[in-house]
CSV table of C-alpha atoms in Angstrom, one decimal:
chain,number,residue,atom,x,y,z
V,10,MET,CA,28.1,117.5,102.3
V,11,LYS,CA,25.5,114.8,102.7
V,12,LEU,CA,24.7,114.7,99.0
V,13,GLN,CA,28.4,114.6,98.2
V,14,ARG,CA,28.9,111.8,100.6
V,15,LYS,CA,26.0,109.8,99.2
V,16,ASN,CA,27.4,110.2,95.7
V,17,ARG,CA,30.8,109.2,96.8
V,18,ARG,CA,29.5,106.1,98.4
V,19,ALA,CA,27.1,105.0,95.8
V,20,LEU,CA,29.3,102.0,95.0
V,21,ALA,CA,29.1,100.7,98.5
V,22,LEU,CA,25.4,99.5,98.6
V,23,GLY,CA,24.7,96.4,100.5
V,24,ALA,CA,27.4,96.9,103.1
V,25,LEU,CA,25.1,96.3,106.0
V,26,ALA,CA,23.9,93.0,104.7
V,27,VAL,CA,27.3,91.2,104.4
V,28,SER,CA,27.7,88.0,106.4
V,29,GLY,CA,29.6,84.8,105.9
V,30,ALA,CA,31.6,84.0,102.8
V,31,LEU,CA,31.1,85.9,99.6
V,32,ALA,CA,31.4,83.7,96.5
V,33,LEU,CA,32.1,86.4,93.9
V,34,THR,CA,31.9,85.1,90.4
V,35,ALA,CA,31.4,86.4,86.9
V,36,CYS,CA,27.7,87.0,87.5
V,37,GLY,CA,28.9,89.4,90.2
V,38,SER,CA,27.3,91.4,92.9
V,39,ASP,CA,25.6,94.7,92.2
V,40,ASP,CA,26.6,95.9,95.7
V,41,THR,CA,29.2,98.2,94.0
V,42,GLY,CA,26.5,100.1,92.3
V,43,ASP,CA,27.7,99.3,88.8
V,44,THR,CA,24.9,99.2,86.2
V,45,GLY,CA,26.1,95.9,84.9
V,46,SER,CA,28.8,94.2,82.8
V,47,GLY,CA,27.5,95.9,79.7
V,48,ASP,CA,28.4,99.5,80.7
V,49,ALA,CA,31.3,101.1,79.0
V,50,SER,CA,33.5,101.4,82.1
V,51,ALA,CA,33.1,97.7,83.0
V,52,THR,CA,34.0,96.8,79.4
V,53,THR,CA,37.1,99.0,79.5
V,54,GLN,CA,38.3,97.7,82.8
V,55,ALA,CA,37.8,94.1,81.8
V,56,SER,CA,39.7,94.5,78.5
V,57,SER,CA,42.7,95.9,80.4
V,58,ILE,CA,43.1,93.0,82.8
V,59,ASP,CA,45.8,90.4,82.0
V,60,CYS,CA,44.4,87.0,83.1
V,61,GLY,CA,47.6,85.2,82.1
V,62,ASP,CA,47.4,81.5,83.1
V,63,ALA,CA,44.9,82.2,85.9
V,64,SER,CA,42.2,79.6,86.4
V,65,GLY,CA,40.3,77.8,89.2
V,66,GLN,CA,39.2,79.0,92.6
V,67,LEU,CA,41.1,81.5,94.7
V,68,GLN,CA,40.3,81.5,98.4
V,69,ALA,CA,41.0,84.6,100.5
V,70,SER,CA,39.8,86.1,103.7
V,71,GLY,CA,40.3,88.8,106.3
V,72,SER,CA,39.7,92.5,106.6
V,73,SER,CA,36.0,93.4,106.4
V,74,ALA,CA,37.2,97.0,105.9
V,75,GLN,CA,38.0,96.3,102.3
V,76,LYS,CA,35.0,94.2,101.5
V,77,ASN,CA,33.3,96.9,99.4
V,78,ALA,CA,36.6,97.4,97.4
V,79,ILE,CA,36.9,93.7,96.9
V,80,ASP,CA,33.4,93.6,95.6
V,81,ALA,CA,34.1,96.3,93.0
V,82,TRP,CA,37.4,94.7,92.0
V,83,VAL,CA,36.1,91.1,91.7
V,84,LYS,CA,33.2,92.2,89.5
V,85,GLN,CA,35.6,93.7,87.0
V,86,PHE,CA,38.2,90.9,87.2
V,87,ALA,CA,35.6,88.1,86.9
V,88,ALA,CA,34.2,89.7,83.7
V,89,ALA,CA,37.6,89.5,82.2
V,90,CYS,CA,38.9,86.2,83.7
V,91,LYS,CA,35.9,83.9,83.4
V,92,GLY,CA,37.9,80.9,84.4
V,93,VAL,CA,38.6,82.2,87.8
V,94,GLN,CA,36.3,82.3,90.9
V,95,ILE,CA,37.5,84.4,93.8
V,96,ASN,CA,36.0,83.7,97.2
V,97,TYR,CA,36.7,86.4,99.7
V,98,ASN,CA,35.4,85.9,103.2
V,99,PRO,CA,35.4,89.1,105.3
V,100,THR,CA,36.1,87.4,108.6
V,101,GLY,CA,38.2,90.2,110.1
V,102,SER,CA,41.9,90.9,110.0
V,103,GLY,CA,42.8,88.6,112.8
V,104,ALA,CA,41.0,85.6,111.4
V,105,GLY,CA,42.3,86.3,108.0
V,106,VAL,CA,45.9,86.3,109.1
V,107,THR,CA,45.4,83.0,111.0
V,108,ALA,CA,43.8,81.4,108.0
V,109,PHE,CA,46.7,82.5,105.8
V,110,THR,CA,49.4,81.2,108.2
V,111,GLN,CA,47.6,77.9,108.4
V,112,GLY,CA,47.7,77.5,104.6
V,113,GLN,CA,43.9,77.8,104.1
V,114,THR,CA,44.0,80.8,101.8
V,115,ALA,CA,46.1,82.2,98.9
V,116,PHE,CA,46.2,85.7,100.5
V,117,ALA,CA,44.7,87.6,103.4
V,118,GLY,CA,43.5,91.1,103.9
V,119,SER,CA,44.6,92.8,107.1
V,120,ASP,CA,44.3,96.4,108.4
V,121,SER,CA,47.4,95.8,110.4
V,122,ALA,CA,50.8,94.8,109.2
V,123,LEU,CA,52.1,91.3,110.2
V,124,LYS,CA,53.6,91.0,113.6
V,125,PRO,CA,57.0,89.3,114.0
V,126,GLU,CA,55.4,86.1,115.3
V,127,GLU,CA,52.9,86.1,112.4
V,128,ILE,CA,55.8,86.4,109.9
V,129,THR,CA,57.5,83.4,111.7
V,130,ALA,CA,54.3,81.4,111.4
V,131,SER,CA,53.9,82.3,107.7
V,132,LYS,CA,57.3,80.6,106.9
V,133,LYS,CA,55.6,77.2,107.5
V,134,VAL,CA,53.3,77.8,104.5
V,135,CYS,CA,55.6,80.0,102.3
V,136,SER,CA,58.2,77.5,101.2
V,137,SER,CA,61.6,79.2,101.2
V,138,GLY,CA,59.9,82.5,101.8
V,139,GLN,CA,57.6,84.4,104.2
V,140,GLY,CA,54.4,86.5,104.3
V,141,ILE,CA,54.7,90.1,103.2
V,142,ASP,CA,52.5,93.2,103.5
V,143,LEU,CA,51.3,94.9,100.3
V,144,PRO,CA,49.4,98.1,101.1
V,145,MET,CA,46.5,98.3,98.7
V,146,VAL,CA,43.5,100.1,100.2
V,147,GLY,CA,43.5,103.2,102.3
V,148,GLY,CA,40.8,105.3,103.9
V,149,PRO,CA,39.4,107.0,106.9
V,150,ILE,CA,38.0,105.2,109.9
V,151,ALA,CA,34.8,107.2,110.4
V,152,VAL,CA,33.4,107.8,113.8
V,153,ALA,CA,29.7,107.5,113.2
V,154,PHE,CA,26.9,108.5,115.5
V,155,ASN,CA,23.1,108.5,115.8
V,156,VAL,CA,21.9,111.3,118.0
V,157,PRO,CA,18.4,112.6,117.4
V,158,GLY,CA,18.4,116.2,116.4
V,159,VAL,CA,22.1,116.4,115.9
V,160,ASP,CA,23.4,116.2,112.3
V,161,SER,CA,26.9,117.7,112.9
V,162,LEU,CA,29.3,116.8,115.7
V,163,THR,CA,32.9,117.7,116.5
V,164,LEU,CA,34.9,115.6,118.9
V,165,ASP,CA,38.6,115.5,119.9
V,166,ALA,CA,40.8,112.5,120.8
V,167,ALA,CA,40.5,113.0,124.6
V,168,THR,CA,36.7,113.1,124.4
V,169,LEU,CA,36.5,110.1,122.2
V,170,ALA,CA,38.8,108.2,124.5
V,171,GLN,CA,36.6,109.0,127.5
V,172,ILE,CA,33.4,108.0,125.6
V,173,PHE,CA,34.8,104.6,124.5
V,174,ASP,CA,36.2,104.0,128.0
V,175,SER,CA,32.8,104.7,129.6
V,176,GLN,CA,34.0,107.8,131.3
V,177,ILE,CA,31.6,110.1,129.4
V,178,THR,CA,28.2,108.4,129.3
V,179,ASN,CA,25.7,111.0,128.3
V,180,TRP,CA,25.4,113.1,125.1
V,181,ASN,CA,24.8,116.4,126.9
V,182,ASP,CA,28.1,116.0,128.9
V,183,ASP,CA,30.0,119.3,129.4
V,184,ALA,CA,33.0,118.0,127.4
V,185,ILE,CA,30.9,117.3,124.3
V,186,ALA,CA,28.9,120.6,124.7
V,187,LYS,CA,32.1,122.6,124.9
V,188,LEU,CA,33.2,121.3,121.5
V,189,ASN,CA,29.7,121.8,120.0
V,190,PRO,CA,28.3,125.1,121.4
V,191,ASP,CA,25.7,125.3,118.7
V,192,ALA,CA,24.3,121.8,118.9
V,193,LYS,CA,21.2,120.9,120.8
V,194,LEU,CA,22.6,117.9,122.6
V,195,PRO,CA,19.9,115.7,124.2
V,196,ASP,CA,19.9,114.2,127.7
V,197,LEU,CA,20.5,110.7,126.2
V,198,LYS,CA,22.7,107.8,127.2
V,199,ILE,CA,25.7,107.1,125.0
V,200,GLN,CA,25.7,103.7,123.4
V,201,ALA,CA,29.3,103.0,122.4
V,202,PHE,CA,29.8,100.0,120.1
V,203,HIS,CA,33.2,98.3,119.4
V,204,ARG,CA,34.2,95.2,117.4
V,205,SER,CA,33.6,91.8,119.0
V,206,ASP,CA,36.1,90.1,116.7
V,207,GLU,CA,39.8,90.7,116.3
V,208,SER,CA,40.1,93.7,113.9
V,209,GLY,CA,42.8,95.8,112.3
V,210,THR,CA,40.2,98.6,112.4
V,211,THR,CA,40.2,98.4,116.2
V,212,ASP,CA,44.0,98.3,116.1
V,213,ASN,CA,44.2,101.5,114.1
V,214,PHE,CA,41.5,103.2,116.1
V,215,THR,CA,43.1,102.4,119.4
V,216,LYS,CA,46.5,103.5,118.0
V,217,TYR,CA,45.0,106.8,117.3
V,218,LEU,CA,43.5,107.1,120.8
V,219,LYS,CA,46.8,106.1,122.4
V,220,ALA,CA,48.9,108.5,120.3
V,221,ALA,CA,46.5,111.5,120.4
V,222,ALA,CA,45.1,111.1,123.9
V,223,PRO,CA,47.7,109.2,126.0
V,224,ASP,CA,46.4,110.7,129.3
V,225,ASP,CA,42.9,109.5,128.6
V,226,TRP,CA,43.5,106.1,126.9
V,227,SER,CA,45.4,103.7,129.2
V,228,TYR,CA,45.1,100.6,127.1
V,229,GLU,CA,47.7,99.3,124.6
V,230,PRO,CA,46.6,99.3,121.0
V,231,GLY,CA,45.6,96.0,119.5
V,232,LYS,CA,43.2,94.0,117.3
V,233,SER,CA,41.2,93.0,120.4
V,234,TRP,CA,39.1,95.6,122.3
V,235,GLU,CA,40.5,96.1,125.8
V,236,ALA,CA,38.5,99.0,127.3
V,237,LYS,CA,35.7,98.5,129.8
V,238,GLY,CA,32.0,98.8,129.1
V,239,GLY,CA,30.3,99.4,125.8
V,240,GLN,CA,28.6,97.0,123.5
V,241,SER,CA,30.0,95.0,120.7
V,242,ALA,CA,29.1,93.7,117.2
V,243,SER,CA,30.9,91.6,114.6
V,244,GLY,CA,32.5,93.2,111.6
V,245,SER,CA,32.3,96.7,110.2
V,246,SER,CA,28.9,96.0,108.8
V,247,GLY,CA,27.7,94.9,112.2
V,248,LEU,CA,28.8,98.1,113.8
V,249,ALA,CA,27.2,100.2,111.1
V,250,GLN,CA,23.9,98.4,111.5
V,251,GLN,CA,24.0,99.0,115.3
V,252,VAL,CA,24.6,102.7,114.8
V,253,THR,CA,21.8,102.9,112.2
V,254,GLN,CA,19.2,101.3,114.5
V,255,THR,CA,20.3,102.4,118.0
V,256,SER,CA,19.4,105.9,119.3
V,257,GLY,CA,22.4,107.4,121.1
V,258,ALA,CA,24.9,105.1,119.3
V,259,ILE,CA,28.5,105.9,118.4
V,260,SER,CA,31.0,103.6,116.8
V,261,TYR,CA,34.0,103.4,114.4
V,262,PHE,CA,34.2,101.8,111.0
V,263,GLU,CA,35.4,102.5,107.5
V,264,LEU,CA,33.9,105.4,105.5
V,265,SER,CA,32.5,103.0,102.9
V,266,TYR,CA,30.2,101.6,105.6
V,267,ALA,CA,28.9,105.0,106.7
V,268,LYS,CA,26.3,105.3,103.9
V,269,ASP,CA,23.5,107.7,105.1
V,270,ILE,CA,25.1,107.8,108.6
V,271,SER,CA,26.4,111.0,110.2
V,272,THR,CA,30.1,111.1,111.0
V,273,VAL,CA,32.1,113.1,113.5
V,274,ASP,CA,34.5,115.9,112.5
V,275,ILE,CA,37.8,115.4,114.3
V,276,LYS,CA,39.4,118.3,116.1
V,277,THR,CA,43.2,118.2,115.6
V,278,GLU,CA,46.0,120.8,115.9
V,279,ALA,CA,44.8,122.2,112.6
V,280,ALA,CA,42.8,125.4,112.4
V,281,GLU,CA,39.5,123.6,111.6
V,282,PRO,CA,38.1,120.2,112.6
V,283,VAL,CA,38.7,117.6,109.9
V,284,LYS,CA,36.0,115.7,108.1
V,285,ALA,CA,36.2,112.0,107.3
V,286,THR,CA,36.7,112.1,103.6
V,287,VAL,CA,38.7,110.1,101.1
V,288,GLU,CA,40.7,113.2,100.2
V,289,ASN,CA,41.5,114.0,103.8
V,290,ALA,CA,42.6,110.4,104.4
V,291,THR,CA,44.8,110.5,101.3
V,292,ALA,CA,46.5,113.6,102.7
V,293,ALA,CA,47.4,111.7,105.9
V,294,ILE,CA,48.4,108.5,104.2
V,295,GLY,CA,50.7,110.4,101.9
V,296,ALA,CA,52.9,111.1,104.9
V,297,ALA,CA,53.3,107.4,105.8
V,298,LYS,CA,56.7,105.8,105.8
V,299,VAL,CA,57.6,102.3,104.6
V,300,VAL,CA,59.1,100.5,107.6
V,301,GLY,CA,59.0,96.9,106.4
V,302,THR,CA,62.2,95.2,105.4
V,303,GLY,CA,63.1,93.4,102.2
V,304,LYS,CA,60.0,93.0,100.1
V,305,ASP,CA,57.7,93.8,103.0
V,306,LEU,CA,56.0,97.1,102.5
V,307,ALA,CA,54.5,97.7,106.0
V,308,LEU,CA,53.8,101.4,106.6
V,309,GLU,CA,54.0,103.6,109.6
V,310,LEU,CA,51.1,106.0,109.9
V,311,ASP,CA,51.0,109.4,111.6
V,312,TYR,CA,48.0,109.4,113.9
V,313,THR,CA,48.6,113.0,115.1
V,314,PRO,CA,48.9,115.1,111.9
V,315,SER,CA,48.7,118.9,112.3
V,316,ALA,CA,48.4,119.8,108.6
V,317,ASP,CA,45.1,121.3,107.6
V,318,GLY,CA,42.8,118.7,106.0
V,319,ALA,CA,44.7,115.7,107.2
V,320,TYR,CA,42.3,113.2,108.8
V,321,PRO,CA,44.0,111.6,111.7
V,322,ILE,CA,42.1,108.2,112.0
V,323,THR,CA,43.2,106.4,108.9
V,324,LEU,CA,44.0,102.8,108.1
V,325,VAL,CA,45.7,100.9,105.3
V,326,THR,CA,44.5,97.5,104.3
V,327,TYR,CA,47.3,95.1,103.3
V,328,GLU,CA,47.0,92.1,101.0
V,329,ILE,CA,49.3,89.5,102.7
V,330,VAL,CA,50.9,87.0,100.4
V,331,CYS,CA,54.0,84.8,100.3
V,332,ASP,CA,57.0,86.5,98.6
V,333,LYS,CA,58.2,83.0,97.7
V,334,GLY,CA,56.7,79.5,98.0
V,335,ASN,CA,53.1,80.3,96.8
V,336,LYS,CA,51.2,77.2,95.8
V,337,ALA,CA,51.7,76.5,92.1
V,338,GLU,CA,48.0,76.0,91.5
V,339,THR,CA,47.0,79.4,92.9
V,340,LEU,CA,50.0,81.6,92.0
V,341,PRO,CA,48.9,82.6,88.5
V,342,ALA,CA,45.4,83.7,89.7
V,343,THR,CA,46.9,85.4,92.8
V,344,LYS,CA,49.4,87.4,90.7
V,345,SER,CA,46.8,88.3,88.1
V,346,PHE,CA,44.3,89.6,90.6
V,347,LEU,CA,46.8,91.5,92.7
V,348,ASN,CA,48.3,93.0,89.5
V,349,TYR,CA,44.9,94.3,88.6
V,350,ILE,CA,43.9,95.8,91.9
V,351,ALA,CA,47.3,97.5,92.1
V,352,SER,CA,46.9,98.9,88.6
V,353,GLU,CA,45.8,102.4,87.7
V,354,ASP,CA,42.4,101.0,86.8
V,355,GLY,CA,42.1,99.0,90.0
V,356,GLN,CA,43.1,101.9,92.2
V,357,GLY,CA,40.9,104.1,90.2
V,358,LEU,CA,37.8,102.4,91.5
V,359,LEU,CA,38.5,103.2,95.1
V,360,ALA,CA,37.5,106.8,95.5
V,361,ASP,CA,34.0,106.2,94.3
V,362,ALA,CA,33.7,103.3,96.7
V,363,GLY,CA,34.7,105.5,99.7
V,364,TYR,CA,38.3,104.5,99.9
V,365,ALA,CA,41.6,106.2,99.4
V,366,PRO,CA,44.0,105.0,96.6
V,367,MET,CA,47.6,104.4,97.6
V,368,PRO,CA,50.0,107.3,96.8
V,369,ASP,CA,52.0,106.8,93.6
V,370,GLU,CA,55.3,106.2,95.4
V,371,ILE,CA,53.8,103.4,97.5
V,372,ILE,CA,51.7,101.7,94.8
V,373,THR,CA,54.7,101.7,92.4
V,374,LYS,CA,56.6,99.6,94.9
V,375,VAL,CA,53.6,97.3,95.3
V,376,ARG,CA,53.5,96.6,91.6
V,377,GLU,CA,57.2,95.9,91.5
V,378,THR,CA,56.9,93.4,94.4
V,379,ILE,CA,53.9,91.6,92.9
V,380,SER,CA,55.7,91.0,89.6
V,381,GLY,CA,58.4,89.1,91.6
V,382,LEU,CA,56.1,86.8,93.5
V,383,SER,CA,57.0,83.2,93.1
């Protein structure tokens, strides 16, 4: 499984080094693991991209969860549309939505759908329209750990809730030992890390804890961390770095950031614990329901699946854009880029980067919505 996981994440190199704004241009970043613009796949991708009237700079920010997907997409898009420079700043979902509603960016990435008050705020910058959610990237939120001598670990929602609420503080605790009878658990303090910034990843992780372990997680889900204790770091890359370098650490972040890091198998109602894989996340996301109204495609996820192989801690990253009233100078580039990432080619890059493509029924609706942006 480790070799398979490494192969699947080969396009996610450099995730731990991300900080600040990423000015992604035609020269591109090799973080995606591509061999360069001269390889056959890059040439094929670029030739299938319709640049239209796109030109100039496109500013966007938000979800750090999708940073590695954005890297892969921009490299291909920039090779085809050399007159466009896309600057994506992985500031976190909360900051990304704020920047969008303040008119600072053409679109935002968020791992949580817009709240009613955020939709209201978006109407100030979306002339005659509003911000809408376009589900574009899916994937598992991996629970990663660094416990010396332990390569495989199974936990359930109740145990995770108690760990992240500082109720279970040592790795050889009876609750962990019961779930892992064959593991040699050390007498070692647990170092639980959570996001310091507002994050849709935190929102989805805490929604899982609240839905699957309501008796053990008393906090309301949200982008801001509410539980007591623990340590914090900024962004998914920051959490991944802390787990890598801290003995006894445990944290949560997208699978694409879990390169060479052990991840927890989650015990659900299914017969066997479920691994954090793209395929298992897709199985769970396939059961999501569209609950947005009008052109909004916000999804409702099931955090307590019982089907075999359905990974329960999943997230969907939305691209948030105006349905009407987009700025005339950025609309062509916005539509061209969104059309590409929602295309079969664009979605086809996701699995190798550690993400789950959107199910056909959902991505078809996304493409239809993008074509009508104005």
